[in-house]
Each structure stands twice: as C-alpha cells, then as structure tokens.
Coordinates of C-alpha atoms in Angstrom, one line a residue:
Chain A
M1 CA -22.3 -86.5 20.5
T2 CA -23.2 -84.3 17.6
N3 CA -26.0 -81.8 17.6
V4 CA -29.5 -82.6 16.5
L5 CA -30.0 -81.4 12.9
L6 CA -33.8 -81.4 12.8
S7 CA -36.2 -82.0 15.6
A8 CA -40.0 -82.5 15.4
K9 CA -41.9 -82.1 18.7
N10 CA -45.6 -83.1 19.2
L11 CA -46.3 -82.4 15.5
S12 CA -49.9 -82.6 14.4
H13 CA -51.7 -81.6 11.3
H14 CA -55.4 -81.6 10.5
Y15 CA -57.3 -80.8 7.3
G16 CA -60.4 -79.5 8.8
S17 CA -61.9 -82.5 10.6
Q18 CA -59.6 -84.8 8.5
V19 CA -56.5 -86.1 10.2
G20 CA -53.2 -85.5 8.5
C21 CA -50.7 -86.7 11.2
I22 CA -50.9 -86.8 15.0
D23 CA -48.3 -86.3 17.7
I24 CA -45.1 -87.0 15.9
N25 CA -41.8 -86.8 17.6
F26 CA -38.3 -87.5 16.2
D27 CA -34.8 -86.1 15.9
I28 CA -32.4 -86.5 13.0
Y29 CA -28.7 -86.1 13.3
P30 CA -26.2 -85.0 10.6
G31 CA -25.4 -87.7 8.1
E32 CA -28.3 -89.9 9.1
V33 CA -30.8 -91.4 6.7
L34 CA -34.3 -91.6 8.2
G35 CA -37.0 -93.6 6.4
V36 CA -40.7 -93.0 6.8
V37 CA -42.9 -95.9 5.7
G38 CA -46.6 -96.5 5.8
E39 CA -49.5 -97.2 3.4
S40 CA -51.1 -94.6 1.2
G41 CA -53.0 -92.0 3.3
S42 CA -51.0 -92.7 6.5
G43 CA -49.8 -89.2 6.6
K44 CA -46.3 -89.6 5.3
T45 CA -46.5 -86.8 2.7
T46 CA -48.3 -84.5 5.2
L47 CA -45.4 -85.1 7.6
L48 CA -42.8 -84.4 5.0
K49 CA -44.5 -81.1 4.0
N50 CA -44.8 -80.1 7.6
I51 CA -41.1 -80.6 8.3
S52 CA -39.8 -79.1 5.1
G53 CA -41.5 -75.8 5.5
L54 CA -44.1 -76.3 2.8
L55 CA -47.1 -76.6 5.1
Q56 CA -47.4 -75.1 8.6
P57 CA -48.5 -77.8 11.1
S58 CA -51.7 -77.2 13.1
S59 CA -49.6 -77.7 16.3
G60 CA -46.2 -78.7 17.5
S61 CA -42.8 -77.4 16.5
V62 CA -40.2 -78.2 13.9
K63 CA -36.7 -77.0 14.8
F64 CA -33.6 -76.9 12.5
D65 CA -30.0 -76.4 13.4
T66 CA -29.4 -73.1 11.5
R67 CA -25.7 -72.3 10.8
V68 CA -25.8 -69.0 12.6
D69 CA -28.3 -69.3 15.5
G70 CA -28.3 -73.0 16.2
L71 CA -31.6 -74.8 16.7
K72 CA -34.6 -72.6 15.7
D73 CA -38.2 -73.2 15.0
I74 CA -38.5 -73.0 11.1
Y75 CA -42.0 -71.5 11.3
L76 CA -40.9 -68.7 13.6
L77 CA -38.1 -67.6 11.2
S78 CA -38.9 -64.7 9.0
E79 CA -39.9 -65.6 5.4
P80 CA -36.7 -64.5 3.8
E81 CA -34.7 -66.6 6.3
R82 CA -36.9 -69.7 5.7
R83 CA -36.6 -69.2 1.9
L84 CA -32.9 -68.8 2.2
L85 CA -32.7 -72.1 4.2
M86 CA -34.7 -73.9 1.5
R87 CA -32.3 -72.7 -1.1
T88 CA -29.0 -73.5 0.7
D89 CA -29.2 -76.0 3.5
W90 CA -32.2 -78.0 2.3
G91 CA -33.0 -79.9 -0.8
I92 CA -36.4 -81.2 -1.8
V93 CA -36.7 -84.1 -4.2
F94 CA -40.3 -84.6 -5.4
Q95 CA -41.9 -87.8 -6.4
N96 CA -42.7 -86.3 -9.7
A97 CA -39.5 -84.8 -11.1
R98 CA -41.4 -82.3 -13.2
D99 CA -42.5 -80.6 -10.0
G100 CA -38.9 -80.0 -8.9
L101 CA -37.5 -79.0 -12.2
R102 CA -37.8 -76.1 -14.7
M103 CA -39.0 -77.9 -17.8
N104 CA -38.4 -74.9 -20.1
V105 CA -34.7 -74.4 -19.4
S106 CA -31.8 -76.7 -20.2
A107 CA -30.4 -79.4 -17.8
G108 CA -27.3 -77.3 -17.1
A109 CA -29.4 -74.3 -16.2
N110 CA -31.6 -76.4 -13.9
V111 CA -28.5 -77.4 -11.9
G112 CA -27.0 -73.9 -12.1
E113 CA -30.1 -72.1 -11.0
R114 CA -29.6 -72.8 -7.3
L115 CA -26.0 -71.6 -7.5
M116 CA -27.2 -68.4 -9.2
A117 CA -30.0 -68.0 -6.6
I118 CA -27.3 -67.8 -3.8
G119 CA -25.3 -65.3 -5.8
A120 CA -23.0 -67.1 -8.3
R121 CA -22.3 -64.7 -11.1
N122 CA -19.5 -66.3 -13.0
Y123 CA -20.7 -68.3 -16.0
G124 CA -17.6 -70.5 -16.2
D125 CA -17.8 -71.5 -12.6
I126 CA -21.5 -72.2 -12.9
R127 CA -21.0 -74.3 -16.0
N128 CA -18.1 -76.3 -14.4
E129 CA -20.2 -77.1 -11.4
A130 CA -23.1 -78.1 -13.5
T131 CA -20.8 -80.4 -15.6
D132 CA -19.4 -82.0 -12.4
W133 CA -22.8 -82.7 -11.0
L134 CA -24.2 -84.1 -14.2
Q135 CA -21.3 -86.6 -14.1
N136 CA -22.0 -87.4 -10.4
V137 CA -25.5 -88.4 -11.4
E138 CA -24.4 -90.2 -14.5
I139 CA -26.0 -88.0 -17.1
G140 CA -23.9 -87.7 -20.3
L141 CA -22.3 -84.4 -20.8
E142 CA -23.6 -84.2 -24.3
R143 CA -27.1 -83.7 -22.7
I144 CA -26.1 -80.6 -20.7
D145 CA -27.8 -78.2 -23.0
H146 CA -30.8 -80.4 -23.7
Y147 CA -34.3 -79.7 -22.2
P148 CA -35.5 -82.0 -19.4
E149 CA -38.6 -82.9 -21.5
T150 CA -36.3 -84.9 -23.8
F151 CA -35.1 -86.9 -20.7
S152 CA -36.3 -90.3 -19.6
G153 CA -38.0 -90.7 -16.2
G154 CA -34.9 -92.0 -14.5
M155 CA -32.7 -89.2 -15.9
L156 CA -35.3 -86.6 -14.7
Q157 CA -35.1 -88.0 -11.3
R158 CA -31.3 -88.0 -11.3
L159 CA -31.3 -84.4 -12.7
Q160 CA -33.6 -83.4 -9.9
I161 CA -31.1 -84.9 -7.4
A162 CA -28.2 -83.1 -9.0
R163 CA -30.1 -79.8 -8.9
N164 CA -30.7 -80.2 -5.1
L165 CA -27.3 -81.4 -4.2
V166 CA -25.3 -78.7 -6.0
T167 CA -25.5 -76.3 -3.2
K168 CA -24.3 -79.0 -0.8
P169 CA -27.3 -79.0 1.5
R170 CA -27.1 -80.5 4.9
L171 CA -30.6 -82.1 4.8
V172 CA -32.5 -83.5 1.9
F173 CA -36.2 -84.4 1.8
M174 CA -37.2 -87.1 -0.6
D175 CA -40.8 -88.0 -1.3
E176 CA -41.0 -91.4 -3.0
P177 CA -37.9 -90.8 -5.1
T178 CA -38.1 -94.1 -6.9
S179 CA -41.8 -94.8 -7.4
G180 CA -42.9 -94.6 -11.1
L181 CA -39.5 -95.9 -12.3
D182 CA -38.9 -99.5 -13.5
V183 CA -37.0 -101.9 -11.3
S184 CA -33.6 -101.8 -13.0
V185 CA -33.7 -97.9 -13.1
Q186 CA -34.8 -97.9 -9.5
A187 CA -31.8 -100.0 -8.5
R188 CA -29.3 -97.7 -10.2
L189 CA -31.0 -94.7 -8.7
L190 CA -30.9 -96.2 -5.2
D191 CA -27.3 -97.0 -5.7
L192 CA -26.6 -93.5 -6.7
I193 CA -28.5 -91.9 -3.8
R194 CA -26.7 -94.3 -1.3
G195 CA -23.3 -93.4 -2.7
L196 CA -23.9 -89.6 -2.8
V197 CA -25.4 -89.6 0.7
S198 CA -22.6 -91.4 2.4
Q199 CA -19.9 -89.7 0.3
L200 CA -21.2 -86.1 1.2
G201 CA -22.5 -86.9 4.6
I202 CA -25.9 -85.5 3.9
A203 CA -28.8 -86.2 6.2
C204 CA -31.8 -87.4 4.4
I205 CA -35.5 -88.0 5.2
I206 CA -37.0 -90.4 2.7
V207 CA -40.7 -91.0 2.5
S208 CA -41.7 -94.3 0.7
H209 CA -44.0 -97.2 0.9
D210 CA -41.3 -99.5 -0.5
L211 CA -39.7 -101.5 2.3
G212 CA -37.0 -102.7 -0.1
V213 CA -35.9 -99.1 -0.7
M214 CA -35.9 -98.5 3.0
R215 CA -33.7 -101.5 3.9
L216 CA -31.2 -100.3 1.3
L217 CA -31.0 -96.6 2.1
S218 CA -32.1 -95.8 5.6
N219 CA -30.4 -96.1 9.0
R220 CA -33.5 -95.6 11.0
L221 CA -37.1 -96.2 10.3
I222 CA -40.4 -94.6 11.3
V223 CA -43.6 -96.6 10.6
M224 CA -46.8 -94.6 10.2
H225 CA -50.3 -95.8 10.4
Q226 CA -53.5 -93.6 10.3
G227 CA -51.5 -90.5 11.0
R228 CA -49.6 -91.9 14.0
V229 CA -46.1 -93.3 14.4
V230 CA -46.7 -96.9 15.5
E231 CA -43.1 -98.0 15.6
Q232 CA -39.6 -96.6 15.3
G233 CA -36.1 -97.9 15.5
L234 CA -33.1 -99.1 13.6
T235 CA -34.1 -100.3 10.1
D236 CA -32.9 -103.8 10.4
Q237 CA -34.4 -104.1 13.8
V238 CA -37.8 -102.9 12.7
L239 CA -37.9 -105.0 9.6
D240 CA -36.5 -108.2 11.1
D241 CA -38.3 -108.1 14.4
P242 CA -41.5 -105.9 14.0
Q243 CA -43.4 -105.4 17.2
H244 CA -46.6 -103.5 16.2
P245 CA -49.2 -105.6 14.4
Y246 CA -49.4 -103.1 11.5
T247 CA -45.6 -103.4 11.0
Q248 CA -45.8 -107.2 11.1
L249 CA -48.5 -107.0 8.4
L250 CA -46.4 -104.6 6.4
V251 CA -43.3 -106.8 6.6
S252 CA -45.3 -109.9 5.9
S253 CA -46.8 -108.5 2.8
I254 CA -43.4 -108.1 1.0
L255 CA -43.6 -110.4 -2.0
P256 CA -40.9 -113.1 -1.8
V257 CA -38.7 -112.9 -4.8
Chain B
M1 CA -51.5 -8.5 -14.1
T2 CA -49.2 -10.2 -16.6
A3 CA -49.9 -13.6 -14.9
I4 CA -53.6 -13.2 -15.3
S5 CA -53.3 -12.2 -18.9
G6 CA -51.1 -15.2 -19.4
E7 CA -53.8 -17.4 -17.9
Q8 CA -56.4 -15.8 -20.2
K9 CA -54.2 -16.4 -23.2
K10 CA -53.8 -20.0 -22.2
S11 CA -57.5 -20.6 -21.8
S12 CA -58.4 -19.0 -25.1
R13 CA -55.7 -21.2 -26.7
L14 CA -57.3 -24.3 -25.1
K15 CA -60.7 -23.2 -26.5
E16 CA -59.7 -22.6 -30.0
K17 CA -57.4 -25.7 -30.2
T18 CA -59.0 -28.6 -28.4
L19 CA -62.0 -30.7 -29.3
D20 CA -65.3 -29.7 -27.8
G21 CA -66.8 -32.1 -25.3
Y22 CA -63.6 -33.7 -24.2
N23 CA -61.7 -33.0 -21.0
F24 CA -58.2 -31.5 -21.3
A25 CA -55.9 -34.4 -22.5
Y26 CA -58.9 -36.8 -22.8
L27 CA -58.9 -38.4 -19.4
D28 CA -61.2 -37.1 -16.7
D29 CA -59.6 -35.5 -13.6
Q30 CA -60.3 -38.2 -11.1
T31 CA -58.5 -40.7 -13.4
K32 CA -55.6 -38.4 -13.7
R33 CA -55.4 -38.0 -10.0
M34 CA -55.3 -41.7 -9.5
I35 CA -52.6 -42.1 -12.1
R36 CA -50.5 -39.3 -10.6
R37 CA -50.7 -41.0 -7.3
A38 CA -49.5 -44.2 -8.7
T39 CA -46.7 -42.3 -10.6
L40 CA -45.6 -40.5 -7.4
K41 CA -45.4 -43.9 -5.6
A42 CA -43.5 -45.3 -8.5
V43 CA -41.0 -42.5 -8.5
A44 CA -40.5 -42.9 -4.7
I45 CA -39.7 -46.6 -5.1
P46 CA -37.5 -46.8 -8.2
G47 CA -38.2 -49.8 -10.4
Y48 CA -41.2 -51.0 -8.3
Q49 CA -44.3 -51.8 -10.3
V50 CA -47.3 -49.9 -8.9
P51 CA -50.8 -51.2 -9.9
F52 CA -53.2 -48.7 -11.3
G53 CA -56.7 -48.7 -12.7
S54 CA -55.9 -48.6 -16.3
R55 CA -58.8 -47.1 -18.5
E56 CA -60.1 -48.0 -21.9
M57 CA -58.4 -45.6 -24.3
P58 CA -59.6 -44.9 -27.9
L59 CA -57.0 -47.3 -29.2
P60 CA -56.3 -51.0 -28.5
F61 CA -54.2 -52.3 -25.7
G62 CA -50.7 -52.9 -27.1
W63 CA -50.7 -49.7 -29.0
G64 CA -49.4 -47.5 -26.2
T65 CA -52.4 -47.1 -23.9
G66 CA -50.2 -47.2 -20.8
G67 CA -47.9 -44.6 -22.1
I68 CA -50.8 -42.4 -23.2
Q69 CA -52.4 -42.5 -19.9
V70 CA -49.2 -41.5 -18.1
T71 CA -48.6 -38.7 -20.6
A72 CA -52.2 -37.5 -20.3
S73 CA -51.8 -37.3 -16.5
I74 CA -48.7 -35.3 -16.5
I75 CA -49.1 -33.1 -19.5
G76 CA -49.9 -29.3 -19.1
I77 CA -50.8 -26.7 -21.6
D78 CA -47.2 -25.4 -21.6
D79 CA -45.7 -28.7 -22.5
T80 CA -44.2 -29.6 -25.8
L81 CA -44.7 -33.2 -26.8
K82 CA -42.6 -35.5 -29.0
V83 CA -43.7 -39.0 -29.8
I84 CA -41.5 -41.6 -31.3
D85 CA -42.0 -45.2 -32.4
Q86 CA -38.9 -47.3 -32.9
G87 CA -37.0 -44.0 -32.9
A88 CA -39.0 -42.5 -35.8
D89 CA -41.3 -39.5 -35.5
D90 CA -43.2 -40.3 -38.7
T91 CA -44.6 -43.8 -38.1
T92 CA -48.3 -44.6 -37.7
N93 CA -48.3 -45.0 -33.9
A94 CA -46.2 -41.9 -33.3
V95 CA -48.1 -39.7 -35.7
N96 CA -51.5 -40.7 -34.2
I97 CA -50.5 -40.3 -30.5
R98 CA -49.0 -36.9 -31.3
R99 CA -52.2 -35.8 -33.1
F100 CA -54.3 -37.2 -30.3
F101 CA -52.6 -34.9 -27.8
A102 CA -52.6 -31.9 -30.2
K103 CA -56.3 -32.3 -30.4
T104 CA -57.3 -33.1 -26.9
A105 CA -54.8 -31.0 -25.0
G106 CA -53.9 -28.3 -27.6
V107 CA -50.2 -28.6 -26.7
E108 CA -47.3 -27.8 -29.0
T109 CA -45.7 -30.9 -30.7
T110 CA -42.2 -31.2 -32.0
E111 CA -40.0 -33.7 -33.6
N112 CA -36.9 -32.1 -32.1
T113 CA -35.7 -34.0 -29.1
S114 CA -34.1 -31.0 -27.4
D115 CA -37.3 -28.9 -27.8
A116 CA -39.6 -31.4 -26.1
S117 CA -40.5 -31.3 -22.5
I118 CA -42.3 -34.7 -22.7
I119 CA -41.2 -37.5 -24.9
Q120 CA -43.4 -40.5 -25.3
T121 CA -41.6 -43.4 -26.8
R122 CA -42.1 -46.9 -28.1
H123 CA -39.0 -49.1 -28.1
R124 CA -36.2 -46.4 -28.3
I125 CA -34.5 -43.7 -26.3
P126 CA -33.5 -40.8 -28.4
E127 CA -29.8 -40.5 -29.4
A128 CA -29.6 -36.8 -28.2
K129 CA -28.8 -36.7 -24.4
L130 CA -31.9 -35.9 -22.4
K131 CA -31.9 -33.1 -19.9
S132 CA -33.2 -32.7 -16.4
D133 CA -36.2 -30.7 -17.4
Q134 CA -37.5 -33.4 -19.7
I135 CA -39.7 -36.5 -19.0
I136 CA -39.5 -39.6 -21.1
V137 CA -42.6 -41.9 -21.0
Y138 CA -42.2 -45.5 -22.2
Q139 CA -44.9 -47.7 -23.6
V140 CA -44.6 -51.1 -21.9
P141 CA -46.1 -54.3 -23.2
I142 CA -45.0 -56.7 -20.4
P143 CA -43.8 -55.0 -17.2
E144 CA -42.8 -58.1 -15.3
P145 CA -39.3 -59.2 -16.0
L146 CA -39.7 -62.4 -14.0
R147 CA -42.8 -63.5 -15.8
W148 CA -41.3 -65.9 -18.4
I149 CA -39.7 -68.0 -15.7
E150 CA -42.3 -67.6 -12.9
P151 CA -45.9 -67.5 -14.0
R152 CA -47.4 -66.8 -10.6
E153 CA -47.9 -63.2 -9.6
E154 CA -47.9 -64.0 -5.9
E155 CA -44.5 -65.5 -6.3
T156 CA -43.0 -62.9 -8.4
R157 CA -44.1 -60.1 -6.0
K158 CA -42.4 -62.1 -3.2
M159 CA -39.2 -62.5 -5.3
H160 CA -39.2 -58.7 -5.9
A161 CA -39.7 -57.9 -2.2
L162 CA -36.9 -60.3 -1.1
T163 CA -34.6 -59.4 -4.0
E164 CA -34.5 -63.0 -5.1
Y165 CA -33.3 -62.5 -8.6
G166 CA -31.2 -65.6 -9.2
V167 CA -33.6 -66.9 -11.8
M168 CA -33.0 -63.7 -14.0
H169 CA -29.5 -65.1 -14.7
V170 CA -31.0 -68.4 -15.8
G171 CA -32.1 -66.7 -19.0
L172 CA -28.7 -65.3 -19.6
Y173 CA -27.1 -68.7 -18.8
E174 CA -29.3 -70.3 -21.5
N175 CA -28.2 -67.7 -24.1
I176 CA -24.6 -68.4 -23.5
A177 CA -25.0 -72.2 -23.3
H178 CA -26.8 -72.3 -26.5
F179 CA -25.2 -69.5 -28.6
G180 CA -21.9 -68.7 -26.9
K181 CA -22.9 -65.2 -25.9
V182 CA -25.9 -63.3 -24.5
T183 CA -28.2 -62.9 -27.5
T184 CA -31.0 -61.0 -25.7
S185 CA -31.0 -57.9 -27.7
Y186 CA -34.0 -56.0 -26.5
N187 CA -36.0 -55.8 -23.2
Y188 CA -32.7 -56.6 -21.5
P189 CA -33.4 -56.7 -17.8
V190 CA -31.9 -54.0 -15.6
Q191 CA -31.5 -53.6 -11.8
V192 CA -32.5 -50.2 -10.5
N193 CA -30.9 -48.5 -7.5
D194 CA -29.5 -51.9 -6.4
H195 CA -32.9 -53.3 -5.6
Y196 CA -35.7 -53.9 -8.1
V197 CA -35.0 -55.8 -11.4
M198 CA -37.0 -54.0 -14.0
S199 CA -38.0 -54.6 -17.6
P200 CA -36.8 -51.5 -19.6
S201 CA -39.7 -52.2 -22.2
P202 CA -38.6 -53.5 -25.5
I203 CA -35.9 -50.9 -26.1
P204 CA -32.7 -52.4 -27.7
K205 CA -30.0 -53.1 -25.2
F206 CA -28.0 -50.4 -27.0
D207 CA -30.1 -47.9 -25.1
N208 CA -29.7 -49.5 -21.7
P209 CA -26.5 -47.5 -20.7
K210 CA -28.5 -44.3 -21.5
M211 CA -30.9 -45.1 -18.6
D212 CA -28.1 -45.1 -16.1
E213 CA -27.9 -41.8 -14.2
M214 CA -30.1 -40.2 -16.8
P215 CA -30.9 -36.5 -15.9
A216 CA -34.5 -36.9 -17.2
L217 CA -37.3 -38.5 -15.2
Q218 CA -38.2 -41.9 -16.8
L219 CA -41.8 -43.2 -16.5
F220 CA -43.1 -46.5 -17.7
G221 CA -46.8 -47.2 -18.4
A222 CA -48.3 -50.7 -19.1
G223 CA -52.0 -50.3 -20.1
R224 CA -53.0 -53.8 -20.4
E225 CA -51.0 -55.1 -17.5
K226 CA -52.2 -52.1 -15.4
R227 CA -48.7 -51.2 -14.0
I228 CA -46.7 -47.9 -13.7
Y229 CA -43.1 -47.8 -12.7
A230 CA -40.3 -45.2 -12.8
V231 CA -36.7 -44.4 -12.7
P232 CA -36.1 -41.0 -11.0
P233 CA -33.4 -38.6 -12.4
Y234 CA -29.8 -39.6 -11.6
T235 CA -30.5 -43.2 -10.5
K236 CA -28.3 -46.1 -10.9
V237 CA -29.5 -48.6 -13.6
K238 CA -27.3 -51.7 -14.1
S239 CA -27.9 -54.2 -16.9
L240 CA -27.6 -57.8 -15.5
D241 CA -24.6 -59.8 -16.6
F242 CA -22.0 -62.4 -15.6
E243 CA -18.5 -61.6 -14.4
D244 CA -17.0 -63.5 -17.3
H245 CA -19.6 -62.3 -19.9
P246 CA -20.0 -58.6 -19.2
F247 CA -22.8 -56.6 -20.6
E248 CA -22.2 -55.5 -24.2
I249 CA -24.2 -53.3 -26.6
E250 CA -24.7 -53.9 -30.3
S251 CA -22.2 -52.6 -32.9
W252 CA -22.3 -52.3 -36.6
S253 CA -19.6 -52.6 -39.2
E254 CA -21.4 -50.0 -41.4
C255 CA -22.4 -46.4 -40.8
C256 CA -25.6 -44.7 -41.5
A257 CA -26.2 -44.5 -45.2
L258 CA -27.8 -41.1 -45.0
C259 CA -25.8 -39.1 -42.3
G260 CA -22.7 -41.2 -41.9
S261 CA -23.1 -41.7 -38.2
S262 CA -21.3 -44.6 -36.7
S263 CA -22.4 -44.0 -33.1
S264 CA -26.2 -44.3 -33.4
F265 CA -28.5 -47.3 -33.4
L266 CA -28.9 -48.5 -37.0
D267 CA -31.9 -50.1 -38.7
E268 CA -31.2 -52.5 -41.6
V269 CA -33.4 -51.7 -44.7
I270 CA -33.7 -54.1 -47.5
T271 CA -33.9 -52.0 -50.7
D272 CA -34.6 -54.5 -53.4
D273 CA -35.3 -58.3 -53.9
K274 CA -31.7 -59.1 -54.7
G275 CA -30.4 -58.7 -51.2
S276 CA -29.1 -55.1 -51.4
R277 CA -29.6 -53.3 -48.1
M278 CA -28.6 -50.1 -46.3
F279 CA -28.3 -49.1 -42.7
V280 CA -29.9 -45.9 -41.5
C281 CA -30.3 -44.3 -38.1
S282 CA -33.4 -45.5 -36.2
D283 CA -33.7 -42.0 -34.6
S284 CA -35.1 -40.0 -37.6
N285 CA -34.7 -36.7 -35.8
F286 CA -31.0 -37.3 -35.0
C287 CA -30.3 -38.3 -38.5
A288 CA -32.1 -35.3 -40.0
N289 CA -30.2 -32.9 -37.6
R290 CA -26.9 -34.3 -38.7
R291 CA -27.8 -34.0 -42.3
A292 CA -28.9 -30.4 -41.8
K293 CA -25.4 -29.8 -40.5
G294 CA -23.9 -31.1 -43.6
H295 CA -23.0 -34.7 -42.6
K296 CA -23.3 -37.2 -45.5
G297 CA -23.3 -41.0 -45.6
P298 CA -22.2 -43.3 -48.3
G299 CA -25.7 -43.1 -49.8
L300 CA -27.4 -45.7 -52.0
P301 CA -26.8 -49.3 -51.1
R302 CA -24.0 -51.1 -53.0
K303 CA -24.6 -54.2 -54.9
F304 CA -25.0 -57.3 -52.8
E305 CA -22.0 -59.5 -52.9
I306 CA -21.5 -63.1 -51.5
K307 CA -18.6 -62.0 -49.3
D308 CA -21.0 -59.8 -47.3
I309 CA -22.6 -62.7 -45.7
E310 CA -19.4 -64.7 -45.1

C-alpha cells in the first residue's frame, strides 16, 4: 500500500452566497490519473484551484505528501514552502496555454525557466534538458529558439506540458487540456499525455467535460453536479454502469460516432 | 572660538553664493528628512528598493530627478560635487545639474574625481578608484530588474522577498540562445550581498566589477519610479551569469585616440561621413589627467578600410 499523495477532506468553497463546490472528499495515490467531469458551472475549476494552491477554500483541508515532512496541509505551509512546492513537485497545465507560458521568451527558455527557478545555472545542461523535452512532446528542434506566439494551438499546449514536466513533478493538474483543439490534434495530445504519464509515473488530476478524454486517460472518475460530487469510482465502471441520474444523463448525451 | 568663526564664514558664503528665496540645496527640510530616512533604510538593507515620496523637480523625470533629490538630501556646504553624464563632465545634463547645486547650495564643484566628496552620475562609474570618504549617487530610470519579465509589482516584491530569481537567468539564456553569448551590455543585473538582485542603472557592464567591494557608499535614486536603494561600502556585488558562460566585460582592439589608454571604457566617435572613426575615453576627466601627464594616443582617425569591418 503506497501513501496518499494528495487528500481533500470536506472541501467547500463559496463565492459570497454563490456556491463553488461543497463537501468534496477524495484521495489520490502516486501514479494515478483522476478525472473530474461535470457540466459548465458544476464547480470543476473551483475545485482544481482549491487543491492546487491557487485559491484557498472556505472550509476543509487539502493535504499533500511533501518530500520532507510527509502529509501536510498546503494552506498551512509558509508561502515560500508552498511556492517551492508549486515549482518543483507540482505542474499546472492551463486550458489556455497562453496563461501558462511566457509569450515573450523563446520555447527553450520557457522549458528552461523552471530549471533555472530551482537553481540550475549551467547553460549547456539547461539547453540539453530543454532539447530533450521538446523532443518528448514532439516539437521540432528547429523551433527551440522561436517564440510561442508563432506556434499553433496544439504546439502551445504541448510546450506547456513540456514546461511543466521538466522538473519531474509528482502531481500535475490539468484544466481542460484538450478543449479548443481540433479532433486530430486532440487525439495526438491525448496519446502524448497518456504516454508521458504512464512512462514517468506522474499522478494527474484532469478536469474536463469531455467523457471521451476521460475514458482514454483516467483511472478513476469523479462526477460533479451543482458543486457536489454525485458519483465516483473506476472510470469504466462509472461510464458503463452509471448510478446517479445526472451521470446517466451525461453518459447518454455522448454523441454516437 | 575658531569653530564659531568657521560657522560664520560658512553662513556668509551661503548668503553670497546661493539664490535668494530658495532653501539650501533647493529641497525643503521635511522632504530632505524623508529622503534621508529612506536612504538610511536602503543602506541598512543592501539592494532593497525603498519607496519614497519623490518630488517635482525643476527638470523633467528621466533627466536625473532621483539622483538630484538624493544629492540634495545628503549634500552639505563643505561638500565638493562632481557630476558626470556618460562619463563626461561637459555634457548638458552634467553641466546643468552641477550649476543647479552651485546656485542653490553654494558648494564647490570639481571635474576631478579624486577631489569630489559627492559624485552624481548618469550611466558611468569614474575610472579612478573611489575612496571611502566619497559617495557616488546614480540616476536610475527603471529600478526594478524583474520588471521586463514580471509586470506585477505585487509579484516582484514577493520574488525579492523570497529570493526567487530564476527568471533573471531567462534573459541571459535568451541572449545566449539567439546570439551565442550574453549580449546585455548595460544595466546588467547584479546580486547584492547574496540576496537582492538589483539593477545597477544603465552603466555599461564594464563598470559592474567596480561596484564589488567598493570603498565608497553607492546610492541610487529613481525619481519617476519613486525608489531609493543603496550599496554600502565594502559590500559584495556579483553580476549574474551561467557556470559555462561566466560574466565578461567589454574589450576593445583599439586604445584611446587622445590619451592612449587601453584600460578604460571607450566611446566610438564617427569623424566624417566616409566611415572614419576614433575611440576616446568616455571618462573625460580620466583622459584629461592622463594627457596632462604626457600620455599620447595615436591621434586623428586613420582612413576607413574595408578590412576594418571584416
């Protein structure tokens, strides 16, 4: 039995009188891919922000298995500790790649920045690492010194993934990583994410409204509706035998291809 | 008795030399007090940018208002002031700021670096070594070295507080990736006393090593951005670099055409429209002193030849 990597207990968030998410409980283990599905406004992104240290929840706790001290509440860590965690053990892939990248520096520098942020001071090493990672995400090496604004949407998303994985994080948060991309690009990206995640043994929390994406990527699924978790379980189990009426509706609304 | 007569002499000198109706060194005493407080804090925390209430000065922002306010707050009647602009004593900015303090504070002014007790500078550190009884005041346009990569002030302050300076190397990385070497040649970021990363103001990186362990007090004033920062005497100042691309200063294949110096910072001067040019010391006082001692350079520029640009 391995240790819990991240654990959310009784997590709730309110925006004034508006509900973000209510009473969320789940654990995630190393190497596991957890999917969060639900319609727009069901609290998926609020939950992701809560557990990734971007937004302090109104109540409840988020604990992470830190390398030194074991399981600790991330909102009780000091700010330098939390920021260090975000730079090293965590990665955050945003829906809009422009939010997660520096658009005014080259692709290589985008990948290298996280290395420099944790103290890498050898240009050759940083360059090699950036080269490796661009190859891993199938970006041509002739693009290493080009600016992200000259990249296509799919390439931007892959660059963002490379930038996050370069420090070998243990947990990556992804917010709708494939929306806004066309279907063939989506397929390649999914393939890439699946390959990298299983190869590196990274735990992953993916938020999406796309059940196809979930079936492909995630081991376990959480279904959210109006801020609450209405169903959770193994992905195939939830999708093949949905119990909650909302999940049944969700599964039945997939367009047959 | 002698002390009192000295005081009397000073006050009479003040009367006859300064403008009527203005406070000593232009600024009112409350303002000077506020600036001195900020300056003391800056000296106590080397490299940390202290906010201060910058005043309107009788010249536009960007012309040295920060430096002038710092100088006005620390100058006394016994001080001797030198002002340089790009190393030269005789450029518009330098001449006018020098005259400003001669009129409003009645202080002695000089062009000789070793005679000055306060040196206000724009974009250079004098070639002559500064001493522990001197103060150098820099005019600073943009005090925040992280600004180009992080536009949010809230975030840059946090980064300073937590010594999160990884992004500073992103700029150097970009230089090497695009040009094969670090091409940043002025305003080259430095880390002071192993903590704060500081913008040294737009001095050429040639001058960066002079800041390290300098015996003189270094004060930096940014008027428009309302920041004062400082490097106390004998403080470690390290220019940022990579292990495999260590910090380097500029070098020239020529020597100064006037004084023959090959160890000073040289300006390239175009002398006609056929491409002839000469290199001369940017520090006019250093060059003049050398010439007075009999040093001579190669003189007038030679004819431009194609092989010069190859």
